[in-house]
PDB file of C-alpha atoms in Angstrom:
ATOM      1  CA  VAL A   1       0.000   0.000   0.000  1.00 82.00           C
ATOM      2  CA  SER A   2       2.973   2.336   0.347  1.00 82.00           C
ATOM      3  CA  LEU A   3       3.797   2.212  -3.370  1.00 81.00           C
ATOM      4  CA  ILE A   4       1.582   3.045  -6.323  1.00 78.00           C
ATOM      5  CA  THR A   5       3.034  -0.030  -8.019  1.00 75.00           C
ATOM      6  CA  GLY A   6       1.860  -2.321  -5.235  1.00 80.00           C
ATOM      7  CA  ASP A   7      -1.897  -1.800  -5.078  1.00 82.00           C
ATOM      8  CA  VAL A   8      -4.554  -0.544  -7.489  1.00 80.00           C
ATOM      9  CA  THR A   9      -6.407   1.475  -4.858  1.00 86.00           C
ATOM     10  CA  THR A  10      -3.199   3.239  -3.850  1.00 89.00           C
ATOM     11  CA  LEU A  11      -2.686   4.202  -7.484  1.00 84.00           C
ATOM     12  CA  MET A  12      -6.303   5.403  -7.759  1.00 84.00           C
ATOM     13  CA  ILE A  13      -6.000   7.662  -4.722  1.00 90.00           C
ATOM     14  CA  PHE A  14      -2.658   8.955  -5.953  1.00 88.00           C
ATOM     15  CA  MET A  15      -4.007   9.707  -9.435  1.00 84.00           C
ATOM     16  CA  GLN A  16      -6.732  11.847  -7.856  1.00 87.00           C
ATOM     17  CA  LYS A  17      -3.950  13.846  -6.175  1.00 88.00           C
ATOM     18  CA  LYS A  18      -5.147  13.064  -2.673  1.00 92.00           C
ATOM     19  CA  VAL A  19      -1.644  11.973  -1.643  1.00 91.00           C
ATOM     20  CA  THR A  20       1.840  12.155  -3.128  1.00 89.00           C
ATOM     21  CA  ILE A  21       4.437   9.430  -3.613  1.00 87.00           C
ATOM     22  CA  THR A  22       6.656  10.848  -0.886  1.00 89.00           C
ATOM     23  CA  GLN A  23       3.709  10.871   1.526  1.00 91.00           C
ATOM     24  CA  LEU A  24       2.909   7.257   0.674  1.00 91.00           C
ATOM     25  CA  PHE A  25       6.425   6.263   1.706  1.00 90.00           C
ATOM     26  CA  TRP A  26       5.393   7.018   5.291  1.00 93.00           C
ATOM     27  CA  LEU A  27       3.132   3.956   5.165  1.00 94.00           C
ATOM     28  CA  LEU A  28       6.156   1.652   4.906  1.00 93.00           C
ATOM     29  CA  VAL A  29       6.993   1.399   8.605  1.00 94.00           C
ATOM     30  CA  PRO A  30       3.408   1.010   9.935  1.00 95.00           C
ATOM     31  CA  SER A  31       2.666  -1.639   7.304  1.00 94.00           C
ATOM     32  CA  PHE A  32       5.867  -3.529   8.100  1.00 95.00           C
ATOM     33  CA  LEU A  33       5.180  -3.434  11.842  1.00 96.00           C
ATOM     34  CA  ALA A  34       1.639  -4.698  11.247  1.00 96.00           C
ATOM     35  CA  VAL A  35       3.084  -7.660   9.343  1.00 95.00           C
ATOM     36  CA  MET A  36       5.501  -8.335  12.195  1.00 96.00           C
ATOM     37  CA  VAL A  37       2.615  -8.280  14.673  1.00 96.00           C
ATOM     38  CA  LEU A  38       0.708 -10.788  12.556  1.00 95.00           C
ATOM     39  CA  THR A  39       3.800 -12.973  12.257  1.00 93.00           C
ATOM     40  CA  GLY A  40       4.215 -12.972  16.022  1.00 93.00           C
ATOM     41  CA  LEU A  41       0.562 -13.852  16.605  1.00 93.00           C
ATOM     42  CA  LEU A  42       0.639 -16.691  14.092  1.00 90.00           C
ATOM     43  CA  SER A  43       3.834 -18.109  15.601  1.00 88.00           C
ATOM     44  CA  ILE A  44       2.243 -18.565  19.024  1.00 87.00           C
ATOM     45  CA  GLY A  45       1.900 -22.254  19.755  1.00 79.00           C
ATOM     46  CA  MET A  46       4.095 -23.378  16.892  1.00 79.00           C
ATOM     47  CA  THR A  47       6.647 -26.077  17.651  1.00 77.00           C
ATOM     48  CA  GLY A  48       9.303 -27.855  15.669  1.00 71.00           C
ATOM     49  CA  LYS A  49      11.187 -26.621  12.657  1.00 77.00           C
ATOM     50  CA  VAL A  50      10.156 -25.334   9.280  1.00 73.00           C
ATOM     51  CA  LYS A  51      11.569 -27.359   6.416  1.00 77.00           C
ATOM     52  CA  ILE A  52      12.025 -25.605   3.101  1.00 77.00           C
ATOM     53  CA  ARG A  53      12.476 -27.736   0.038  1.00 80.00           C
ATOM     54  CA  LYS A  54      15.187 -26.446  -2.203  1.00 80.00           C
ATOM     55  CA  THR A  55      14.072 -26.179  -5.805  1.00 78.00           C
ATOM     56  CA  THR A  56      16.415 -25.332  -8.624  1.00 78.00           C
ATOM     57  CA  TYR A  57      15.343 -23.653 -11.828  1.00 74.00           C
ATOM     58  CA  ALA A  58      17.246 -23.328 -15.058  1.00 76.00           C
ATOM     59  CA  THR A  59      17.875 -19.649 -15.743  1.00 78.00           C
ATOM     60  CA  ASN A  60      19.566 -17.935 -18.624  1.00 79.00           C
ATOM     61  CA  THR A  61      20.688 -14.447 -19.529  1.00 83.00           C
ATOM     62  CA  ILE A  62      17.294 -13.235 -20.731  1.00 81.00           C
ATOM     63  CA  ASP A  63      15.740 -14.019 -17.335  1.00 82.00           C
ATOM     64  CA  TYR A  64      18.147 -11.689 -15.551  1.00 88.00           C
ATOM     65  CA  VAL A  65      17.704  -9.016 -18.219  1.00 89.00           C
ATOM     66  CA  ILE A  66      13.898  -9.093 -17.929  1.00 87.00           C
ATOM     67  CA  ALA A  67      14.134  -8.968 -14.122  1.00 90.00           C
ATOM     68  CA  GLY A  68      16.464  -5.971 -14.397  1.00 93.00           C
ATOM     69  CA  ILE A  69      14.080  -4.170 -16.752  1.00 93.00           C
ATOM     70  CA  PHE A  70      11.199  -4.855 -14.366  1.00 90.00           C
ATOM     71  CA  LEU A  71      13.018  -3.445 -11.332  1.00 92.00           C
ATOM     72  CA  THR A  72      14.266  -0.481 -13.351  1.00 94.00           C
ATOM     73  CA  THR A  73      10.713   0.268 -14.465  1.00 91.00           C
ATOM     74  CA  ILE A  74       9.415   0.225 -10.885  1.00 88.00           C
ATOM     75  CA  ILE A  75      12.197   2.479  -9.609  1.00 89.00           C
ATOM     76  CA  SER A  76      11.953   4.808 -12.610  1.00 91.00           C
ATOM     77  CA  THR A  77       8.204   5.148 -12.113  1.00 86.00           C
ATOM     78  CA  LEU A  78       8.697   6.505  -8.610  1.00 83.00           C
ATOM     79  CA  ILE A  79      11.725   8.691  -9.342  1.00 88.00           C
ATOM     80  CA  LEU A  80      10.387  10.251 -12.557  1.00 88.00           C
ATOM     81  CA  ASN A  81       7.078  11.109 -10.935  1.00 82.00           C
ATOM     82  CA  VAL A  82       8.670  12.689  -7.873  1.00 79.00           C
ATOM     83  CA  LEU A  83      11.287  14.673  -9.807  1.00 86.00           C
ATOM     84  CA  TYR A  84       9.531  15.483 -13.083  1.00 84.00           C
ATOM     85  CA  ALA A  85       5.827  14.666 -12.451  1.00 82.00           C
ATOM     86  CA  ILE A  86       5.795  12.147 -15.308  1.00 86.00           C
ATOM     87  CA  PRO A  87       2.561  10.070 -15.181  1.00 84.00           C
ATOM     88  CA  PRO A  88       3.225   6.557 -13.817  1.00 83.00           C
ATOM     89  CA  MET A  89       1.232   4.930 -16.613  1.00 82.00           C
ATOM     90  CA  LEU A  90       3.608   6.386 -19.195  1.00 90.00           C
ATOM     91  CA  THR A  91       6.632   4.860 -17.472  1.00 90.00           C
ATOM     92  CA  PHE A  92       4.841   1.527 -17.062  1.00 87.00           C
ATOM     93  CA  LEU A  93       4.001   1.340 -20.759  1.00 90.00           C
ATOM     94  CA  ALA A  94       7.523   2.355 -21.750  1.00 93.00           C
ATOM     95  CA  GLY A  95       9.015  -0.353 -19.536  1.00 91.00           C
ATOM     96  CA  MET A  96       6.649  -2.977 -20.940  1.00 88.00           C
ATOM     97  CA  ALA A  97       7.496  -1.969 -24.505  1.00 90.00           C
ATOM     98  CA  ILE A  98      11.226  -2.217 -23.772  1.00 92.00           C
ATOM     99  CA  MET A  99      10.727  -5.629 -22.175  1.00 87.00           C
ATOM    100  CA  PHE A 100       8.986  -7.052 -25.259  1.00 83.00           C
ATOM    101  CA  LEU A 101      11.546  -5.518 -27.605  1.00 87.00           C
ATOM    102  CA  VAL A 102      14.451  -6.960 -25.628  1.00 86.00           C
ATOM    103  CA  ALA A 103      12.777 -10.374 -25.377  1.00 80.00           C
ATOM    104  CA  ASN A 104      12.187 -10.411 -29.113  1.00 79.00           C
ATOM    105  CA  HIS A 105      15.749  -9.287 -29.863  1.00 79.00           C
ATOM    106  CA  MET A 106      17.341 -11.889 -27.589  1.00 76.00           C
ATOM    107  CA  GLY A 107      15.302 -14.742 -29.039  1.00 64.00           C
ATOM    108  CA  GLU A 108      12.925 -15.315 -26.122  1.00 54.00           C
ATOM    109  CA  ASP A 109       9.922 -14.556 -28.297  1.00 51.00           C
ATOM    110  CA  ASP A 110      10.695 -16.957 -31.126  1.00 54.00           C
ATOM    111  CA  ASP A 111       8.385 -19.617 -32.527  1.00 56.00           C
ATOM    112  CA  GLN A 112       9.676 -22.285 -30.173  1.00 56.00           C
ATOM    113  CA  ASP A 113       9.151 -20.267 -27.010  1.00 57.00           C
ATOM    114  CA  PRO A 114       6.914 -17.235 -27.606  1.00 60.00           C
ATOM    115  CA  ILE A 115       6.690 -14.966 -24.603  1.00 59.00           C
ATOM    116  CA  MET A 116       2.918 -14.615 -24.977  1.00 60.00           C
ATOM    117  CA  ASP A 117       2.604 -18.408 -24.767  1.00 62.00           C
ATOM    118  CA  TYR A 118       3.025 -18.124 -21.002  1.00 58.00           C
ATOM    119  CA  ILE A 119      -0.674 -17.265 -20.841  1.00 58.00           C
ATOM    120  CA  ARG A 120      -1.311 -21.018 -20.711  1.00 62.00           C
ATOM    121  CA  TYR A 121      -0.084 -21.007 -17.114  1.00 61.00           C
ATOM    122  CA  ILE A 122      -2.890 -18.703 -15.999  1.00 60.00           C
ATOM    123  CA  GLU A 123      -5.325 -20.207 -13.508  1.00 60.00           C
ATOM    124  CA  PHE A 124      -8.538 -19.525 -15.417  1.00 66.00           C
ATOM    125  CA  ASP A 125     -10.777 -20.986 -12.719  1.00 65.00           C
ATOM    126  CA  THR A 126      -9.367 -18.417 -10.313  1.00 63.00           C
ATOM    127  CA  LEU A 127      -9.884 -15.636 -12.839  1.00 67.00           C
ATOM    128  CA  LEU A 128     -13.490 -16.704 -13.434  1.00 73.00           C
ATOM    129  CA  PHE A 129     -14.170 -16.731  -9.692  1.00 67.00           C
ATOM    130  CA  PHE A 130     -12.688 -13.269  -9.321  1.00 65.00           C
ATOM    131  CA  LEU A 131     -14.650 -12.115 -12.382  1.00 73.00           C
ATOM    132  CA  GLY A 132     -17.844 -13.286 -10.709  1.00 74.00           C
ATOM    133  CA  VAL A 133     -17.026 -11.236  -7.613  1.00 68.00           C
ATOM    134  CA  LEU A 134     -16.326  -8.168  -9.749  1.00 68.00           C
ATOM    135  CA  LEU A 135     -19.584  -8.611 -11.675  1.00 77.00           C
ATOM    136  CA  LEU A 136     -21.587  -8.816  -8.457  1.00 73.00           C
ATOM    137  CA  VAL A 137     -19.882  -5.745  -7.050  1.00 68.00           C
ATOM    138  CA  GLY A 138     -20.342  -3.973 -10.382  1.00 71.00           C
ATOM    139  CA  MET A 139     -24.055  -4.671 -10.178  1.00 77.00           C
ATOM    140  CA  LEU A 140     -24.193  -3.153  -6.693  1.00 72.00           C
ATOM    141  CA  GLU A 141     -22.354  -0.103  -7.973  1.00 69.00           C
ATOM    142  CA  HIS A 142     -24.693   0.206 -10.980  1.00 75.00           C
ATOM    143  CA  ILE A 143     -27.790   0.294  -8.774  1.00 76.00           C
ATOM    144  CA  GLU A 144     -25.921   2.742  -6.514  1.00 73.00           C
ATOM    145  CA  ALA A 145     -26.062   0.381  -3.559  1.00 73.00           C
ATOM    146  CA  LEU A 146     -22.423   1.132  -2.780  1.00 69.00           C
ATOM    147  CA  HIS A 147     -23.218   4.811  -2.399  1.00 72.00           C
ATOM    148  CA  SER A 148     -25.226   3.991   0.723  1.00 78.00           C
ATOM    149  CA  LEU A 149     -21.914   3.181   2.409  1.00 77.00           C
ATOM    150  CA  LEU A 150     -20.917   6.810   1.991  1.00 80.00           C
ATOM    151  CA  TYR A 151     -23.464   7.766   4.634  1.00 85.00           C
ATOM    152  CA  LEU A 152     -20.948   6.478   7.153  1.00 88.00           C
ATOM    153  CA  TYR A 153     -19.018   9.705   6.635  1.00 90.00           C
ATOM    154  CA  GLN A 154     -22.105  11.694   7.572  1.00 88.00           C
ATOM    155  CA  VAL A 155     -22.571   9.763  10.797  1.00 91.00           C
ATOM    156  CA  PHE A 156     -19.014   9.044  11.897  1.00 92.00           C
ATOM    157  CA  PRO A 157     -15.759  10.999  11.647  1.00 94.00           C
ATOM    158  CA  PRO A 158     -13.371   9.914   8.857  1.00 93.00           C
ATOM    159  CA  LEU A 159     -11.122   8.206  11.420  1.00 95.00           C
ATOM    160  CA  ILE A 160     -13.837   5.644  12.176  1.00 95.00           C
ATOM    161  CA  ALA A 161     -15.446   5.584   8.729  1.00 94.00           C
ATOM    162  CA  ASN A 162     -12.145   4.796   7.003  1.00 95.00           C
ATOM    163  CA  TYR A 163     -11.531   1.906   9.394  1.00 96.00           C
ATOM    164  CA  VAL A 164     -14.967   0.460   8.637  1.00 94.00           C
ATOM    165  CA  MET A 165     -14.428   0.936   4.899  1.00 93.00           C
ATOM    166  CA  GLY A 166     -11.215  -1.049   5.124  1.00 93.00           C
ATOM    167  CA  ALA A 167     -12.981  -3.928   6.845  1.00 93.00           C
ATOM    168  CA  THR A 168     -15.825  -3.701   4.317  1.00 91.00           C
ATOM    169  CA  SER A 169     -13.338  -4.138   1.471  1.00 88.00           C
ATOM    170  CA  ALA A 170     -12.925  -7.736   2.643  1.00 89.00           C
ATOM    171  CA  LEU A 171     -16.459  -8.389   1.366  1.00 85.00           C
ATOM    172  CA  ILE A 172     -16.767  -5.797  -1.388  1.00 80.00           C
ATOM    173  CA  ASP A 173     -13.939  -5.398  -3.864  1.00 75.00           C
ATOM    174  CA  ASN A 174     -11.845  -2.409  -2.825  1.00 80.00           C
ATOM    175  CA  VAL A 175     -11.526  -0.989  -6.355  1.00 77.00           C
ATOM    176  CA  PRO A 176     -15.202  -0.001  -6.892  1.00 77.00           C
ATOM    177  CA  LEU A 177     -15.433   0.909  -3.215  1.00 81.00           C
ATOM    178  CA  THR A 178     -12.518   3.318  -3.566  1.00 84.00           C
ATOM    179  CA  ALA A 179     -13.927   4.616  -6.853  1.00 80.00           C
ATOM    180  CA  ALA A 180     -17.212   5.442  -5.124  1.00 80.00           C
ATOM    181  CA  LEU A 181     -15.382   7.315  -2.365  1.00 85.00           C
ATOM    182  CA  LEU A 182     -13.310   9.295  -4.856  1.00 84.00           C
ATOM    183  CA  LYS A 183     -16.369  10.106  -6.947  1.00 79.00           C
ATOM    184  CA  ALA A 184     -18.170  11.421  -3.871  1.00 80.00           C
ATOM    185  CA  ASN A 185     -15.221  13.777  -3.316  1.00 81.00           C
ATOM    186  CA  ILE A 186     -15.425  13.513   0.452  1.00 86.00           C
ATOM    187  CA  GLY A 187     -13.539  16.296   2.147  1.00 87.00           C
ATOM    188  CA  MET A 188     -10.685  14.756   4.107  1.00 92.00           C
ATOM    189  CA  SER A 189      -7.228  15.858   5.133  1.00 92.00           C
ATOM    190  CA  VAL A 190      -4.054  14.258   3.805  1.00 92.00           C
ATOM    191  CA  SER A 191      -3.652  12.206   6.972  1.00 93.00           C
ATOM    192  CA  GLU A 192      -7.208  10.890   6.602  1.00 94.00           C
ATOM    193  CA  TRP A 193      -6.595   9.945   2.959  1.00 94.00           C
ATOM    194  CA  MET A 194      -3.474   8.136   4.150  1.00 95.00           C
ATOM    195  CA  LEU A 195      -5.624   6.181   6.581  1.00 95.00           C
ATOM    196  CA  LEU A 196      -8.056   5.287   3.807  1.00 95.00           C
ATOM    197  CA  THR A 197      -5.188   4.203   1.550  1.00 95.00           C
ATOM    198  CA  TYR A 198      -3.941   1.806   4.206  1.00 96.00           C
ATOM    199  CA  ALA A 199      -7.434   0.616   5.133  1.00 95.00           C
ATOM    200  CA  VAL A 200      -8.687  -0.326   1.664  1.00 93.00           C
ATOM    201  CA  GLY A 201      -5.314  -1.762   0.698  1.00 91.00           C
ATOM    202  CA  VAL A 202      -4.908  -4.018   3.731  1.00 93.00           C
ATOM    203  CA  GLY A 203      -8.482  -4.559   4.901  1.00 91.00           C
ATOM    204  CA  GLY A 204      -9.307  -6.819   1.978  1.00 87.00           C
ATOM    205  CA  SER A 205      -6.972  -9.460   3.380  1.00 89.00           C
ATOM    206  CA  LEU A 206      -9.232 -10.008   6.389  1.00 91.00           C
ATOM    207  CA  LEU A 207     -11.073 -12.559   4.230  1.00 89.00           C
ATOM    208  CA  ILE A 208      -9.452 -14.730   1.597  1.00 85.00           C
ATOM    209  CA  ILE A 209     -11.949 -13.592  -1.046  1.00 80.00           C
ATOM    210  CA  GLY A 210     -11.182  -9.957  -0.326  1.00 80.00           C
ATOM    211  CA  SER A 211      -8.030  -9.768  -2.417  1.00 78.00           C
ATOM    212  CA  ALA A 212      -6.746 -11.142  -5.691  1.00 73.00           C
ATOM    213  CA  ALA A 213      -3.701 -12.528  -3.876  1.00 77.00           C
ATOM    214  CA  GLY A 214      -5.951 -14.460  -1.510  1.00 80.00           C
ATOM    215  CA  ILE A 215      -7.949 -16.009  -4.329  1.00 76.00           C
ATOM    216  CA  VAL A 216      -4.798 -17.051  -6.177  1.00 75.00           C
ATOM    217  CA  THR A 217      -3.354 -18.516  -2.971  1.00 82.00           C
ATOM    218  CA  MET A 218      -6.540 -20.487  -2.363  1.00 80.00           C
ATOM    219  CA  SER A 219      -6.138 -22.112  -5.776  1.00 75.00           C
ATOM    220  CA  LYS A 220      -2.444 -22.869  -5.243  1.00 78.00           C
ATOM    221  CA  VAL A 221      -2.301 -24.088  -1.633  1.00 82.00           C
ATOM    222  CA  LYS A 222      -3.983 -27.419  -1.018  1.00 82.00           C
ATOM    223  CA  GLY A 223      -6.320 -27.458   1.946  1.00 83.00           C
ATOM    224  CA  LEU A 224      -6.606 -23.680   2.183  1.00 85.00           C
ATOM    225  CA  SER A 225     -10.311 -22.885   2.076  1.00 86.00           C
ATOM    226  CA  PHE A 226     -12.485 -19.932   3.008  1.00 86.00           C
ATOM    227  CA  ALA A 227     -13.373 -21.529   6.346  1.00 89.00           C
ATOM    228  CA  ARG A 228      -9.802 -22.458   7.230  1.00 90.00           C
ATOM    229  CA  TYR A 229      -8.550 -18.963   6.400  1.00 91.00           C
ATOM    230  CA  GLY A 230     -11.427 -17.537   8.436  1.00 91.00           C
ATOM    231  CA  LYS A 231     -10.039 -19.148  11.588  1.00 92.00           C
ATOM    232  CA  TYR A 232      -7.347 -16.469  11.595  1.00 92.00           C
ATOM    233  CA  PHE A 233      -9.779 -13.583  11.164  1.00 94.00           C
ATOM    234  CA  LEU A 234      -9.286 -12.290  14.705  1.00 95.00           C
ATOM    235  CA  LEU A 235      -5.492 -12.294  14.364  1.00 95.00           C
ATOM    236  CA  LEU A 236      -5.733 -10.532  11.004  1.00 95.00           C
ATOM    237  CA  LEU A 237      -8.095  -7.967  12.489  1.00 96.00           C
ATOM    238  CA  ILE A 238      -5.674  -7.271  15.349  1.00 96.00           C
ATOM    239  CA  ALA A 239      -2.759  -6.766  12.944  1.00 96.00           C
ATOM    240  CA  TYR A 240      -4.924  -4.578  10.692  1.00 96.00           C
ATOM    241  CA  SER A 241      -5.993  -2.465  13.675  1.00 96.00           C
ATOM    242  CA  VAL A 242      -2.430  -2.083  14.941  1.00 96.00           C
ATOM    243  CA  GLY A 243      -1.294  -0.891  11.529  1.00 96.00           C
ATOM    244  CA  TYR A 244      -4.214   1.512  11.310  1.00 97.00           C
ATOM    245  CA  VAL A 245      -3.345   3.079  14.662  1.00 97.00           C
ATOM    246  CA  LEU A 246       0.311   3.372  13.640  1.00 96.00           C
ATOM    247  CA  VAL A 247      -0.629   5.040  10.350  1.00 96.00           C
ATOM    248  CA  TYR A 248      -2.788   7.498  12.274  1.00 95.00           C
ATOM    249  CA  GLY A 249       0.104   8.349  14.570  1.00 95.00           C
ATOM    250  CA  VAL A 250       2.607   8.728  11.737  1.00 94.00           C
ATOM    251  CA  ALA A 251       0.299  10.691   9.434  1.00 92.00           C
ATOM    252  CA  THR A 252      -0.978  12.990  12.173  1.00 90.00           C
ATOM    253  CA  TYR A 253       2.038  13.647  14.369  1.00 89.00           C
ATOM    254  CA  ILE A 254       5.201  12.693  12.464  1.00 87.00           C
ATOM    255  CA  MET A 255       4.692  13.208   8.725  1.00 84.00           C
ATOM    256  CA  PRO A 256       5.500  16.809   7.770  1.00 78.00           C
ATOM    257  CA  GLY A 257       3.197  19.010   5.733  1.00 65.00           C
ATOM    258  CA  VAL A 258      -0.115  17.287   6.517  1.00 57.00           C
ATOM    259  CA  ALA A 259      -3.317  19.248   6.547  1.00 50.00           C
TER     260      ALA A 259
END
């Protein structure tokens, strides 16, 4: 959530000029500490040792080149926007174009091993499940049912409303939820937009269906179901709440230039 390259909702809020890239960097420490809290809670009661199976993969020069282009694109996106206000999408597209050109030039995209052929590895059942969730949420947005959630900001202060919105994003996809909030143009300070950025970016992980990463993990890890993931809801909620409080403290009392 601290980088526009890491979460769609973070990018959406940034593109609406509610926060800047340098301000988003302040989310790094609270987010990291929240992860450490969750790690500590999950480790309680564990015994024995963790065995990691070593797996070797055959790599060649093109793999390192593509990885270098990817990292360069991410870093360039942040630096060019901060220094020269170049739109992130422009840098993303330029990096992708360079990647395909290099892959084609170095023979990775030949007839025997076309780079676009990797689409066959996509888990289409996972994509269809996620598409179903998006269609349902899109229907709610079309009938303006999501706009009823905005009444929270008329009843509660943004500090509480943002927290609830983050938890709600575990049930309702955070992208249309964030879009509805941005469209409503709710008047909030920079620190409050920082809280919302953290909340909608992290809150979706409270349930396994609340994030794309969770859905993909459910399809990859045997035995990981909605019910089994739900057993850790309380621990996830504690870590989410700790991070939210830390973001509030950083954004309100430490981060310079907030209003």
